[in-house]
mmCIF file of C-alpha atoms in Angstrom:
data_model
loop_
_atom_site.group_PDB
_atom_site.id
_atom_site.type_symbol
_atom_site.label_atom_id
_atom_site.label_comp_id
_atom_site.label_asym_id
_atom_site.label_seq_id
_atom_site.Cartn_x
_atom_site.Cartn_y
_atom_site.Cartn_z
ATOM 1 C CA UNK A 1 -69.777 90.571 15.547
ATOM 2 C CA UNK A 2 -69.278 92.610 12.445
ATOM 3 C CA UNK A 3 -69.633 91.017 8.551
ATOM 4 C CA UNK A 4 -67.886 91.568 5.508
ATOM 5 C CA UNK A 5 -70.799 92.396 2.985
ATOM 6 C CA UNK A 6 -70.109 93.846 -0.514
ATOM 7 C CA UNK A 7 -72.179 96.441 -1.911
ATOM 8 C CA UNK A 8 -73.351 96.617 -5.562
ATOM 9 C CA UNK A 9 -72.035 100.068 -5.366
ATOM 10 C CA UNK A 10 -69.189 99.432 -4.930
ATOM 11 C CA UNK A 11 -66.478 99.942 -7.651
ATOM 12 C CA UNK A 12 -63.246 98.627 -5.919
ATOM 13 C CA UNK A 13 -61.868 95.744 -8.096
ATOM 14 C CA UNK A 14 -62.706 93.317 -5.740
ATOM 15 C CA UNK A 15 -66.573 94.754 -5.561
ATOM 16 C CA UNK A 16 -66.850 94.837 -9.373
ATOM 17 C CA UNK A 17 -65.342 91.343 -9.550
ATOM 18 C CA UNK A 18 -67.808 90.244 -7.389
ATOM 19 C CA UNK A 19 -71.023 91.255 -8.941
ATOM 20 C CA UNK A 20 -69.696 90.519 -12.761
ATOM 21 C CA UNK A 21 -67.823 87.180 -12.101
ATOM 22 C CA UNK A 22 -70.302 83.747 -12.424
ATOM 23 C CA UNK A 23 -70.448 82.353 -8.802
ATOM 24 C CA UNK A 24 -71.905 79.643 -9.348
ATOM 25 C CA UNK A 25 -69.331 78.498 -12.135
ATOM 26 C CA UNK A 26 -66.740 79.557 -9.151
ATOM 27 C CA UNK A 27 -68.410 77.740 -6.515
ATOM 28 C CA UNK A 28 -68.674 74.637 -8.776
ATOM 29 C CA UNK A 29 -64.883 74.360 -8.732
ATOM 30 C CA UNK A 30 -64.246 75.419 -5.360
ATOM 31 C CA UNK A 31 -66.749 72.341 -4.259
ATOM 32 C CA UNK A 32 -64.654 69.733 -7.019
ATOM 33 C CA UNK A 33 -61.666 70.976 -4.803
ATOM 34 C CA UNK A 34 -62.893 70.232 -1.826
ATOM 35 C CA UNK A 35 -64.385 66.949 -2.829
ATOM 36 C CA UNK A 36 -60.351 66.201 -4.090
ATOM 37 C CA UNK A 37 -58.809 67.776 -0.521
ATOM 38 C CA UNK A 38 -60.664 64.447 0.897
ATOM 39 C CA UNK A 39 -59.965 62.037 -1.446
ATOM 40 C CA UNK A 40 -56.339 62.543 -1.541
ATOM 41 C CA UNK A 41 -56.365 62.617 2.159
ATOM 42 C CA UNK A 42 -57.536 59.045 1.721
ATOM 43 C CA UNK A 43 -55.399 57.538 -0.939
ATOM 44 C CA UNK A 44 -51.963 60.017 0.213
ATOM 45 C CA UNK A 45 -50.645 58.090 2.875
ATOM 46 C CA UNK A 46 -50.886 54.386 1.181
ATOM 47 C CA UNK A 47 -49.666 56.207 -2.037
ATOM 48 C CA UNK A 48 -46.708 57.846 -0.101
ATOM 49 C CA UNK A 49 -45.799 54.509 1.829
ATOM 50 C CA UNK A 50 -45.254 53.028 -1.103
ATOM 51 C CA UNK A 51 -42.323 55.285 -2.557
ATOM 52 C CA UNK A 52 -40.812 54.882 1.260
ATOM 53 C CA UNK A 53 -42.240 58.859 2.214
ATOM 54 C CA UNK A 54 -43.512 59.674 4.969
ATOM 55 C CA UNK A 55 -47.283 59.047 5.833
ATOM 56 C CA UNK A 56 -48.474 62.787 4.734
ATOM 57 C CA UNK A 57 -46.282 63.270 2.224
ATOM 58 C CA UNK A 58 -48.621 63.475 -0.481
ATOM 59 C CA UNK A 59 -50.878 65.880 1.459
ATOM 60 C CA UNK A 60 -48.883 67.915 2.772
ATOM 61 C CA UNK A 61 -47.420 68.730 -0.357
ATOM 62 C CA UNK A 62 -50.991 69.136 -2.038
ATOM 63 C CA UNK A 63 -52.046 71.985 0.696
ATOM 64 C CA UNK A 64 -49.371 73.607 -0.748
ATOM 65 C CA UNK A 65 -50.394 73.042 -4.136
ATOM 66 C CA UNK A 66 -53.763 74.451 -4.079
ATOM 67 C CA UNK A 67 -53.668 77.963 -2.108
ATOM 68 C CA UNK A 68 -51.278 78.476 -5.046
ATOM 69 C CA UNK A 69 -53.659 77.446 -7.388
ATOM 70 C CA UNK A 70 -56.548 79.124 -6.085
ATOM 71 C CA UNK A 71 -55.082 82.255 -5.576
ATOM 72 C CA UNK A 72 -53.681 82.024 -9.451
ATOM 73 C CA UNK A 73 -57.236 81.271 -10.153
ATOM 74 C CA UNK A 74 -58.666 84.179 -8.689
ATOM 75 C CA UNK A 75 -55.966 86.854 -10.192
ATOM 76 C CA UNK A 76 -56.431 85.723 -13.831
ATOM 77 C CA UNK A 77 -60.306 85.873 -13.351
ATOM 78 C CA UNK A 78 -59.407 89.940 -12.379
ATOM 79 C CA UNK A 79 -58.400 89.990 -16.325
ATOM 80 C CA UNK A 80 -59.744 91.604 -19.375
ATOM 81 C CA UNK A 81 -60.419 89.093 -22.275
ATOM 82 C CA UNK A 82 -57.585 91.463 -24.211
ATOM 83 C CA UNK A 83 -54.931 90.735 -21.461
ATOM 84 C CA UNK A 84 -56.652 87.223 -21.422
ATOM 85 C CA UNK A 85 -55.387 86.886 -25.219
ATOM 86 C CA UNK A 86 -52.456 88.231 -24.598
ATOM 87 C CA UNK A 87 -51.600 86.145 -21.193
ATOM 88 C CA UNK A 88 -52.913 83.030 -23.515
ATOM 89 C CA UNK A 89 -49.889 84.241 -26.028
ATOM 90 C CA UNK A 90 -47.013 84.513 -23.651
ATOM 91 C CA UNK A 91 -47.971 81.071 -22.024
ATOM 92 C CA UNK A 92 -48.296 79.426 -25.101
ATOM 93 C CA UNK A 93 -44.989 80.383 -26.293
ATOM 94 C CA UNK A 94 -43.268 79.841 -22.870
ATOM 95 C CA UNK A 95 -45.088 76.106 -22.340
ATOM 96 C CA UNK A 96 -43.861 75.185 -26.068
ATOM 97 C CA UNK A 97 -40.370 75.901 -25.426
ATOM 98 C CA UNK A 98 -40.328 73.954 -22.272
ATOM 99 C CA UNK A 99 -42.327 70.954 -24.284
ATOM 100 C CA UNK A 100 -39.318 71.379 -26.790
ATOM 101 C CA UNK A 101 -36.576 71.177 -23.852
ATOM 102 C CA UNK A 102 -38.371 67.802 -22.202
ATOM 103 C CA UNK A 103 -37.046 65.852 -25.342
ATOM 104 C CA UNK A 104 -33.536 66.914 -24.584
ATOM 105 C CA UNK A 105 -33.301 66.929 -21.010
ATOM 106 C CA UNK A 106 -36.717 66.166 -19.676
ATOM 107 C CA UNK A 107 -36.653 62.778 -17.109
ATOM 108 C CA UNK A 108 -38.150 59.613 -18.923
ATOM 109 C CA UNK A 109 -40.883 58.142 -16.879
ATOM 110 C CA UNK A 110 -42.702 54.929 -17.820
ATOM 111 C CA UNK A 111 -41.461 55.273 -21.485
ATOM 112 C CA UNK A 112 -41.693 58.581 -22.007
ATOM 113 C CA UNK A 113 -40.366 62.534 -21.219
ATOM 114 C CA UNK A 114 -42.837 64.335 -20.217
ATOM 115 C CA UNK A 115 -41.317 66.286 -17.158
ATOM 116 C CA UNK A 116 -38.304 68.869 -16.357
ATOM 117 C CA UNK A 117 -36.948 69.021 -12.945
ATOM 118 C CA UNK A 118 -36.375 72.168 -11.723
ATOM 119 C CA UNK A 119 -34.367 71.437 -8.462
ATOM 120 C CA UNK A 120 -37.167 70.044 -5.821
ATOM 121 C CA UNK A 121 -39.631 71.432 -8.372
ATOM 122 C CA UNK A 122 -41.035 69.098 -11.203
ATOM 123 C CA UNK A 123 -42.991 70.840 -14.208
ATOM 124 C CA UNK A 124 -45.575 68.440 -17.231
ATOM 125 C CA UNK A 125 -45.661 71.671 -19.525
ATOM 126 C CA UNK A 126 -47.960 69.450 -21.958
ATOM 127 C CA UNK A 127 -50.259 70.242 -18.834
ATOM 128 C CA UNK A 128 -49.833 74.486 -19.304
ATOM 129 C CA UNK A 129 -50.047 74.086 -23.194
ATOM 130 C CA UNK A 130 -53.439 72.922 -22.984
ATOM 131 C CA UNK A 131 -55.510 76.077 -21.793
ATOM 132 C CA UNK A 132 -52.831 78.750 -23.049
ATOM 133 C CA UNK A 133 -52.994 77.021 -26.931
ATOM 134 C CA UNK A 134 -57.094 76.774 -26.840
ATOM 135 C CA UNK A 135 -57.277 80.287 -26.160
ATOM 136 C CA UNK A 136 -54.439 81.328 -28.626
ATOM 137 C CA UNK A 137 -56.247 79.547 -31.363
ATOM 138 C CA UNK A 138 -60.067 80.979 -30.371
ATOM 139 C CA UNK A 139 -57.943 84.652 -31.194
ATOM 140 C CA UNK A 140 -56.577 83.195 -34.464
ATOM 141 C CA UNK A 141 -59.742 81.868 -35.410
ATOM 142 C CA UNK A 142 -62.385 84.594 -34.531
ATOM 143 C CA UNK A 143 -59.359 87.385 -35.743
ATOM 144 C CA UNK A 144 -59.545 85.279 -39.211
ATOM 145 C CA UNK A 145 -63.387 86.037 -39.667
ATOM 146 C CA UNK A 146 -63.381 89.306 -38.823
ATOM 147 C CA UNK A 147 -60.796 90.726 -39.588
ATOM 148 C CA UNK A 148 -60.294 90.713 -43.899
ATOM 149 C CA UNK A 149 -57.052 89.061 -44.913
ATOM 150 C CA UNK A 150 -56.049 88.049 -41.588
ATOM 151 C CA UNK A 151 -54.828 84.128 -42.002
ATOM 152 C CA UNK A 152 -56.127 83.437 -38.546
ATOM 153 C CA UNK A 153 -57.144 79.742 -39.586
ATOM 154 C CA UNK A 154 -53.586 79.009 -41.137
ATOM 155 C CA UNK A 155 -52.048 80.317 -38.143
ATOM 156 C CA UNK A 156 -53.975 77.715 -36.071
ATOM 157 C CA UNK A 157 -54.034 75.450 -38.117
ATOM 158 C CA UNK A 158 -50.061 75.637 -37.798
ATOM 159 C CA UNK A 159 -50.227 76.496 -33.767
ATOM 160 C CA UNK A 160 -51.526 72.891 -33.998
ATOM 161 C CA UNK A 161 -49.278 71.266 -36.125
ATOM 162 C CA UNK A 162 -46.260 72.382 -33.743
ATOM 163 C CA UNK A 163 -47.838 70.896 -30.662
ATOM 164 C CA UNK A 164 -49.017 67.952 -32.054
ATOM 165 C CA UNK A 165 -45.583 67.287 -32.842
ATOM 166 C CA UNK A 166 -44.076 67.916 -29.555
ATOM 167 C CA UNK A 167 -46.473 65.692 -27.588
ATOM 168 C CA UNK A 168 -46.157 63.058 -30.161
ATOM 169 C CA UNK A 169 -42.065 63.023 -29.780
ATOM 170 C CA UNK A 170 -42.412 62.335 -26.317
ATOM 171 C CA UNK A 171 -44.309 60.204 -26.620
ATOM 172 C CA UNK A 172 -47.998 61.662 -24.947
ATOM 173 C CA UNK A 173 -50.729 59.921 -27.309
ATOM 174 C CA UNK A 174 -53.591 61.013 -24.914
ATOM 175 C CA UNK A 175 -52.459 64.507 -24.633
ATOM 176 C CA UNK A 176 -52.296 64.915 -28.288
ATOM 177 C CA UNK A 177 -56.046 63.258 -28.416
ATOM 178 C CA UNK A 178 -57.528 65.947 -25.965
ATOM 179 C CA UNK A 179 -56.157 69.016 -27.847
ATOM 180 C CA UNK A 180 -56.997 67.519 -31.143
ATOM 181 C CA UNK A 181 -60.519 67.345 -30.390
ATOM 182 C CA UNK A 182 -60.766 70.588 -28.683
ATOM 183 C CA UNK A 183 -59.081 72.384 -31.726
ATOM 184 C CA UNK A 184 -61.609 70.605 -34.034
ATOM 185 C CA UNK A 185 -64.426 71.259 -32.133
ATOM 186 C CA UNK A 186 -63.245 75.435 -31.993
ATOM 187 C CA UNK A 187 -62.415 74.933 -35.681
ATOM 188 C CA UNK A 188 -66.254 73.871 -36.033
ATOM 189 C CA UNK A 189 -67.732 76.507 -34.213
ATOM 190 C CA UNK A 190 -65.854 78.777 -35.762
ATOM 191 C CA UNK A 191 -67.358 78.076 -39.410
ATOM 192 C CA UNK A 192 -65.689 74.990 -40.649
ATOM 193 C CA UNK A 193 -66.962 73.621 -44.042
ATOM 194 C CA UNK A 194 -68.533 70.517 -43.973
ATOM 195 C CA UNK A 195 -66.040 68.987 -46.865
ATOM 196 C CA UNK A 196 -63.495 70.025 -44.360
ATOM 197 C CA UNK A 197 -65.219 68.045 -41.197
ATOM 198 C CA UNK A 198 -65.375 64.978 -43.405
ATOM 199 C CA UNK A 199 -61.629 65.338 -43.932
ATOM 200 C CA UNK A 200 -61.019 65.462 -40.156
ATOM 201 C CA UNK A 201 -62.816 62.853 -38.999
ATOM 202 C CA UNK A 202 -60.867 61.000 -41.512
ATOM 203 C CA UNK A 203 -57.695 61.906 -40.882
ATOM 204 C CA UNK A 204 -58.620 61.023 -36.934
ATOM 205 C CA UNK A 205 -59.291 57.767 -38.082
ATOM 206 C CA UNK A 206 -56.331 57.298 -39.444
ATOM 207 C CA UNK A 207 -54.530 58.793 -36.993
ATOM 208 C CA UNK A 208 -56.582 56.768 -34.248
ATOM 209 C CA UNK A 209 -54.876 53.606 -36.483
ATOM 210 C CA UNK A 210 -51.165 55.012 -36.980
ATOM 211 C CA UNK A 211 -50.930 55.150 -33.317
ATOM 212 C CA UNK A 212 -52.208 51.712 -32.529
ATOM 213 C CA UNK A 213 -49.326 50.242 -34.832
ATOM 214 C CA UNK A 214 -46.698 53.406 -34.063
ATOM 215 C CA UNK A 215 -46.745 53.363 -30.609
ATOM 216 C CA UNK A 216 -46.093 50.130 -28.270
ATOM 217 C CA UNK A 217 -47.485 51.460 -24.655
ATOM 218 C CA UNK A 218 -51.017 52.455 -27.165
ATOM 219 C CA UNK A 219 -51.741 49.033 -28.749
ATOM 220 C CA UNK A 220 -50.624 47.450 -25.385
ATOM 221 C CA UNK A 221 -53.110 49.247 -24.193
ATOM 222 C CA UNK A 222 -56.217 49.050 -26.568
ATOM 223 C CA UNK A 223 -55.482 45.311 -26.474
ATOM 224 C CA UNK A 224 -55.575 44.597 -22.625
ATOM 225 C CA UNK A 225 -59.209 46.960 -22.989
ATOM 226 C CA UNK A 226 -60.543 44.751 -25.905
ATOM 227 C CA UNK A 227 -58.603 41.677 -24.050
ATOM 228 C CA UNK A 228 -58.152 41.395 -20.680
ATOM 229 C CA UNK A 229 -56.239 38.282 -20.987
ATOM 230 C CA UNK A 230 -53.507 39.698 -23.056
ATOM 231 C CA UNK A 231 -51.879 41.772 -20.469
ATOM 232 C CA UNK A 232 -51.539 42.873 -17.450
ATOM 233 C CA UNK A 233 -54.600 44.352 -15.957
ATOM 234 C CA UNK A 234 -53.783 44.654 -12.388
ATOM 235 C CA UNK A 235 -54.978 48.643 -12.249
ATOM 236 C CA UNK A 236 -58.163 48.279 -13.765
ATOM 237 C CA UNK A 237 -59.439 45.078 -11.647
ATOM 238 C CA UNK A 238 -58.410 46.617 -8.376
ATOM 239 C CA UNK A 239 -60.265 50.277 -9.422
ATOM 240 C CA UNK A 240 -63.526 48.133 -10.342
ATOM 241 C CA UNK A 241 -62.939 45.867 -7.041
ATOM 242 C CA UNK A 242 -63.120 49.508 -5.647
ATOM 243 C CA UNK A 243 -66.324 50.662 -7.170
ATOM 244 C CA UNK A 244 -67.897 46.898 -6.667
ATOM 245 C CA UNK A 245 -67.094 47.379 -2.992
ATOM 246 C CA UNK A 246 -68.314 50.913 -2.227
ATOM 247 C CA UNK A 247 -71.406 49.990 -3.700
ATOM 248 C CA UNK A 248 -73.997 52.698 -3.207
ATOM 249 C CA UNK A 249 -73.176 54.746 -0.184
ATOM 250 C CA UNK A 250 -69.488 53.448 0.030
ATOM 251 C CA UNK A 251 -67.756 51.863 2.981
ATOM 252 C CA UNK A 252 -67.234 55.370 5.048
ATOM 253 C CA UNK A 253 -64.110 57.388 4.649
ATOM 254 C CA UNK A 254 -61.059 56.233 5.630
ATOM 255 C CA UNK A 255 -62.522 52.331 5.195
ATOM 256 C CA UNK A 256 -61.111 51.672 1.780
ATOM 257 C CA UNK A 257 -58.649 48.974 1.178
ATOM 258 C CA UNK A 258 -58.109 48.584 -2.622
ATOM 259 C CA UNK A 259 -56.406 52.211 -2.243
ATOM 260 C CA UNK A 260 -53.732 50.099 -0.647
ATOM 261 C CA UNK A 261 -52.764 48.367 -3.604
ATOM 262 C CA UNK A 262 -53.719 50.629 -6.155
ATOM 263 C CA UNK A 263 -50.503 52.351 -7.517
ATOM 264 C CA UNK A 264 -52.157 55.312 -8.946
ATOM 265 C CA UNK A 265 -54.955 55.777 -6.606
ATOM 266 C CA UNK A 266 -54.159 59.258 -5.524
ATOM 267 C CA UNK A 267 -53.491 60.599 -9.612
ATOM 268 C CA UNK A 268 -55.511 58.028 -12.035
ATOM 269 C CA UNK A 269 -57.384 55.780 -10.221
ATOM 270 C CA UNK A 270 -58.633 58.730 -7.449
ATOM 271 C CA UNK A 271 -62.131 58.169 -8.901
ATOM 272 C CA UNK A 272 -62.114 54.673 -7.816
ATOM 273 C CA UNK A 273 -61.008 55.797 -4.678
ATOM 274 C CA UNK A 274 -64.184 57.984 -4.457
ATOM 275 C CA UNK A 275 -66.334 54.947 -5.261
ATOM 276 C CA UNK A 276 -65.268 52.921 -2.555
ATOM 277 C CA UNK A 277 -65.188 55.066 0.218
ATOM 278 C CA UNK A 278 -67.853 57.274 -0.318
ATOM 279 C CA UNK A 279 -70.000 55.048 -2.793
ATOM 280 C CA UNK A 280 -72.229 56.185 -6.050
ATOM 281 C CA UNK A 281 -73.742 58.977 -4.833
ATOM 282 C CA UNK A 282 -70.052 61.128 -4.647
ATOM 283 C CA UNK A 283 -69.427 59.287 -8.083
ATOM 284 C CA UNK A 284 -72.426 60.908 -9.649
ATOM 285 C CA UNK A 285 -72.149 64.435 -7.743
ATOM 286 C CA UNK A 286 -68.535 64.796 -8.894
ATOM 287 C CA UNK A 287 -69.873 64.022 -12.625
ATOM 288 C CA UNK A 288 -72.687 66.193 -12.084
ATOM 289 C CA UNK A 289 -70.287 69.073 -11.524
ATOM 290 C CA UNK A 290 -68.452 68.423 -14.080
ATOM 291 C CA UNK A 291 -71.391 68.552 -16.470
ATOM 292 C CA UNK A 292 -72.874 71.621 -14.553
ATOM 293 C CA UNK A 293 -69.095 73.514 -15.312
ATOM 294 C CA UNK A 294 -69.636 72.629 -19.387
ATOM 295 C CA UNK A 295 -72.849 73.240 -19.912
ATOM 296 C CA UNK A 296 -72.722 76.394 -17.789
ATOM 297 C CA UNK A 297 -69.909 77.655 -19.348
ATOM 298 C CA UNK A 298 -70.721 77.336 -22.764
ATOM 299 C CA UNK A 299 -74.675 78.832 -21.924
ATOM 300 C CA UNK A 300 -73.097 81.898 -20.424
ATOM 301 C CA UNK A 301 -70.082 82.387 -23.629
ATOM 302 C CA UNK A 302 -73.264 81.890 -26.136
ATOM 303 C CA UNK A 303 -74.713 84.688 -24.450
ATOM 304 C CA UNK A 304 -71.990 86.906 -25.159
ATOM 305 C CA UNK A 305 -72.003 88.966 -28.644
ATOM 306 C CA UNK A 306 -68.118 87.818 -29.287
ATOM 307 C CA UNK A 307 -66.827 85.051 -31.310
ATOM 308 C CA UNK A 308 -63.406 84.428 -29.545
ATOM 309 C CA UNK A 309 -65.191 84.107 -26.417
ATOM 310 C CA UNK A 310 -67.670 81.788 -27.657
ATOM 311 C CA UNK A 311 -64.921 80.108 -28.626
ATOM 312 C CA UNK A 312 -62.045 80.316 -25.752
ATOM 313 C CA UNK A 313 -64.635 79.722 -23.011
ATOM 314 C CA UNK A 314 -65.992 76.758 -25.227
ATOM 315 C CA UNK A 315 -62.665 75.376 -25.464
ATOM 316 C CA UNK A 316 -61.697 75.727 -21.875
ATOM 317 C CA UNK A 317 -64.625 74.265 -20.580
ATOM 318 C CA UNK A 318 -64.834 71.250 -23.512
ATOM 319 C CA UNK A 319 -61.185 70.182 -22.813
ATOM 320 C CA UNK A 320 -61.829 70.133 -18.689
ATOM 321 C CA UNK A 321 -65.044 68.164 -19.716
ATOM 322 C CA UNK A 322 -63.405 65.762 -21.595
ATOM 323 C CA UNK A 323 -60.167 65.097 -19.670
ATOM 324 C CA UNK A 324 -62.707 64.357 -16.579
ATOM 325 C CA UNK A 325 -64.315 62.212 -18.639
ATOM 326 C CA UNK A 326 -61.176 59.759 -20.065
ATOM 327 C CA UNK A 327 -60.174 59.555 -16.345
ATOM 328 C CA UNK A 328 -63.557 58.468 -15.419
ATOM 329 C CA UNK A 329 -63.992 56.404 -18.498
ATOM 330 C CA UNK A 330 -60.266 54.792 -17.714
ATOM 331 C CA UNK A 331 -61.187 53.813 -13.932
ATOM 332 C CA UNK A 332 -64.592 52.405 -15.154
ATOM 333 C CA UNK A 333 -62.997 50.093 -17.826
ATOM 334 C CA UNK A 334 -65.189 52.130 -20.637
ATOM 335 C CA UNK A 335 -62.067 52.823 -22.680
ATOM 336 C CA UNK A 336 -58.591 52.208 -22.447
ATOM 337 C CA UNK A 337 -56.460 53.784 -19.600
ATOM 338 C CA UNK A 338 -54.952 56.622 -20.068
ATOM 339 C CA UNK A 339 -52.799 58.232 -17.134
ATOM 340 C CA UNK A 340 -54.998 61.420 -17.013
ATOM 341 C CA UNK A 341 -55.654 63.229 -13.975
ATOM 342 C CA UNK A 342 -59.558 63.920 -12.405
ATOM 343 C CA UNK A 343 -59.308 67.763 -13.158
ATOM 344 C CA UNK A 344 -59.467 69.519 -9.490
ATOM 345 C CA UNK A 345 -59.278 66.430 -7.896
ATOM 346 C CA UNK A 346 -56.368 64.385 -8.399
ATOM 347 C CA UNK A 347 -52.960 64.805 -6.858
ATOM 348 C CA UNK A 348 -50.602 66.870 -8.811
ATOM 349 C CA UNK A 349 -48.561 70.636 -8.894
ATOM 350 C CA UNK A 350 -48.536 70.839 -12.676
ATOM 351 C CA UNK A 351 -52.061 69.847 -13.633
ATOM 352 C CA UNK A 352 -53.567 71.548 -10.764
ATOM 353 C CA UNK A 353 -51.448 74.778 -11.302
ATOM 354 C CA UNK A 354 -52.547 74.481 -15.352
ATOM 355 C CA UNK A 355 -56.214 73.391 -14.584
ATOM 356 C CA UNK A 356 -56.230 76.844 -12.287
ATOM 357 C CA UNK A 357 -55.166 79.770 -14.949
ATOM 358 C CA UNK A 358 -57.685 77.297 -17.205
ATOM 359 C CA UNK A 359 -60.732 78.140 -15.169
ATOM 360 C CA UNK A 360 -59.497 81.586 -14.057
ATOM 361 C CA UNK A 361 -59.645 82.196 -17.812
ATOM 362 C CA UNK A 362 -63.288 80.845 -18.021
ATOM 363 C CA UNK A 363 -63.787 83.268 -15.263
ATOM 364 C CA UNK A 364 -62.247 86.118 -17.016
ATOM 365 C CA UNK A 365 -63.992 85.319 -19.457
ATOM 366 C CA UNK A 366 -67.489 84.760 -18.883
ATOM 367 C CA UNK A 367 -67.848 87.868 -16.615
ATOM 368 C CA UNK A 368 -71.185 90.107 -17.238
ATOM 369 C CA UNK A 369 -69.461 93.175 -18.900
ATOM 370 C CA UNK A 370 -71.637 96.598 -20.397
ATOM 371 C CA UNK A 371 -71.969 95.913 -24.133
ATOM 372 C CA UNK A 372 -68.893 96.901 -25.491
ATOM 373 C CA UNK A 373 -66.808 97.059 -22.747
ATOM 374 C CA UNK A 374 -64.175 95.494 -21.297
ATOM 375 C CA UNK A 375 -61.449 95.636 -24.021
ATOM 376 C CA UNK A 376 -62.412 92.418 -26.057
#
């Protein structure tokens, strides 16, 4: 029997990709996909027998889902940062003209329009704006301070402006939250004056208020958190029946029976499906990835001698790291709930697909490259 071994000497793509690319930042997604291959095989079937599908409906259509992703994963981790920026570009302005089109012919779901149907194909593009604009704005802000009388900030500062205003028409509160606070936080790292931090933690006050008294579906929400008895909490209970029930080692896989009657349990509420049927100790192992992925990422872009990667990779990694952690917050009652999927482990095509060129661009990104190579 013969192996497949790959030699440091060896300068094929794939060889240099090998030895340059951070393995364990790769096998620390691989393993959150895996853990989410299960988990949807779990809550699939009751989630597909309540639409009227067919048992594996859910699954079968994932397996399609993530060769796709992983393979897209894998190509854009091939890149250059330069074609990085310039992939990060083209997305960006693709995914806002699609975010444009949703108000106009995008399908209204629960309130708001949020996807376009393509024929048996159904795109979220708020879901591809998310990596393509933090990269776009870690070039505008590391070209603005180095590059003398480039307006790099204003341009991101206006980047911003745009797509807060598209997810805001749709209406995507939640959405709008994540990218906000992964712009600041590059804005930050990128030099931002203190006067200028006061003034945006301010202004997300204030915003924080607007939307509780603009937006219905957000104060209907913040008061069923602070509340319980004001609404209807019918998600929530049933997720923390879940985790009550799965205790510490969980009731075994395929035992669960709040999945049943959980609405959301394969997208939202899949974390709840983890702490039933497989208990704690999967609870915290999926968190500790999650927490390995950020605090990896950023300790390898700190290394490198280049502001936009310090700031793209920080980005990346900070918005993954904080959409895991509303969905895990939402399931756990520790904030309101938000209808945000477990990155890598949820159900879906578009946030899968997004998540994917996301961490292929961390991968990209983070590669060990000779000083000065590379075309940054």
């Amino acid at each position: 029997m013969t192996s497949i071994t790959i030699s440091r000497t060896d300068t094929s793509i794939l060889g240099r990709w090998w030895w340059t690319v951070d393995r364990w930042l790769l096998a620390a997604a691989l393993a959150l996909i895996g853990i989410g291959i299960f988990l949807v095989m779990a809550a699939g079937p009751a989630a597909a027998g309540r639409i009227g599908a067919e048992a594996f409906h859910f699954v079968r259509r994932q397996f399609v889902f993530l060769p796709v992703a992983v393979g897209v994963m894998l190509f854009v981790s091939l890149l250059s940062p330069r074609t990085v920026r310039r992939l990060a570009a083209v997305g960006f302005a693709g995914a806002a003209v699609l975010l444009f089109a949703t108000l106009f012919i995008g399908s209204e779901i629960k309130g708001a329009s949020r996807w376009i149907y393509l024929g048996p194909l159904s795109i979220q593009p708020s879901e591809f704006i998310k990596p393509f604009f933090a990269v776009t704005a870690a070039w505008m802000f590391a070209a603005g301070r180095e590059t003398e009388g480039f307006p790099g900030q204003w341009i991101s500062i206006g980047l911003y402006g745009v797509v807060a205003a598209l997810l805001l028409a749709q209406p995507d509160v939640g959405m709008t939250l994540v990218v906000t606070s992964v712009w600041a936080a590059q804005y930050f790292l990128a030099g931002l004056p203190m006067v200028l931090v006061v003034l945006f933690v301010a202004a997300g006050i204030g915003g924080a208020v607007g939307a509780y008294f603009l937006f219905d579906h957000v104060k209907s929400r913040v008061n069923r958190f602070l509340d319980p008895a004001s609404g209807d909490t019918y998600q929530i209970d049933k997720a923390m029946q879940a985790f009550r029930d799965g205790g510490l080692f969980g009731r075994g896989p395929g035992e669960g029976r709040v999945k049943e009657l959980l609405p959301d349990a394969h997208t939202d509420f899949i974390f709840a499906v983890a702490g039933e049927e497989f208990g704690l100790i999967l609870c915290l192992l999926i968190v500790g990835l999650f927490a390995f992925i950020v605090l990896r990422g950023i300790s390898r872009a700190m290394e490198e001698d280049n502001l936009f990667v310090l700031l793209a990779v920080g980005g990346l990694v900070c918005q993954l790291g904080l959409q895991a952690l509303i969905n895990m917050a939402s399931s756990l009652h520790l904030m309101p709930t938000k209808g945000m999927t477990l990155p890598f482990v949820s159900y879906g095509g578009s946030s899968t697909l997004a998540l994917a060129i996301g961490f292929g661009m961390v991968l990209a990104l983070t590669r060990r490259r000779p000083t000065g190579a590379g075309g940054v």
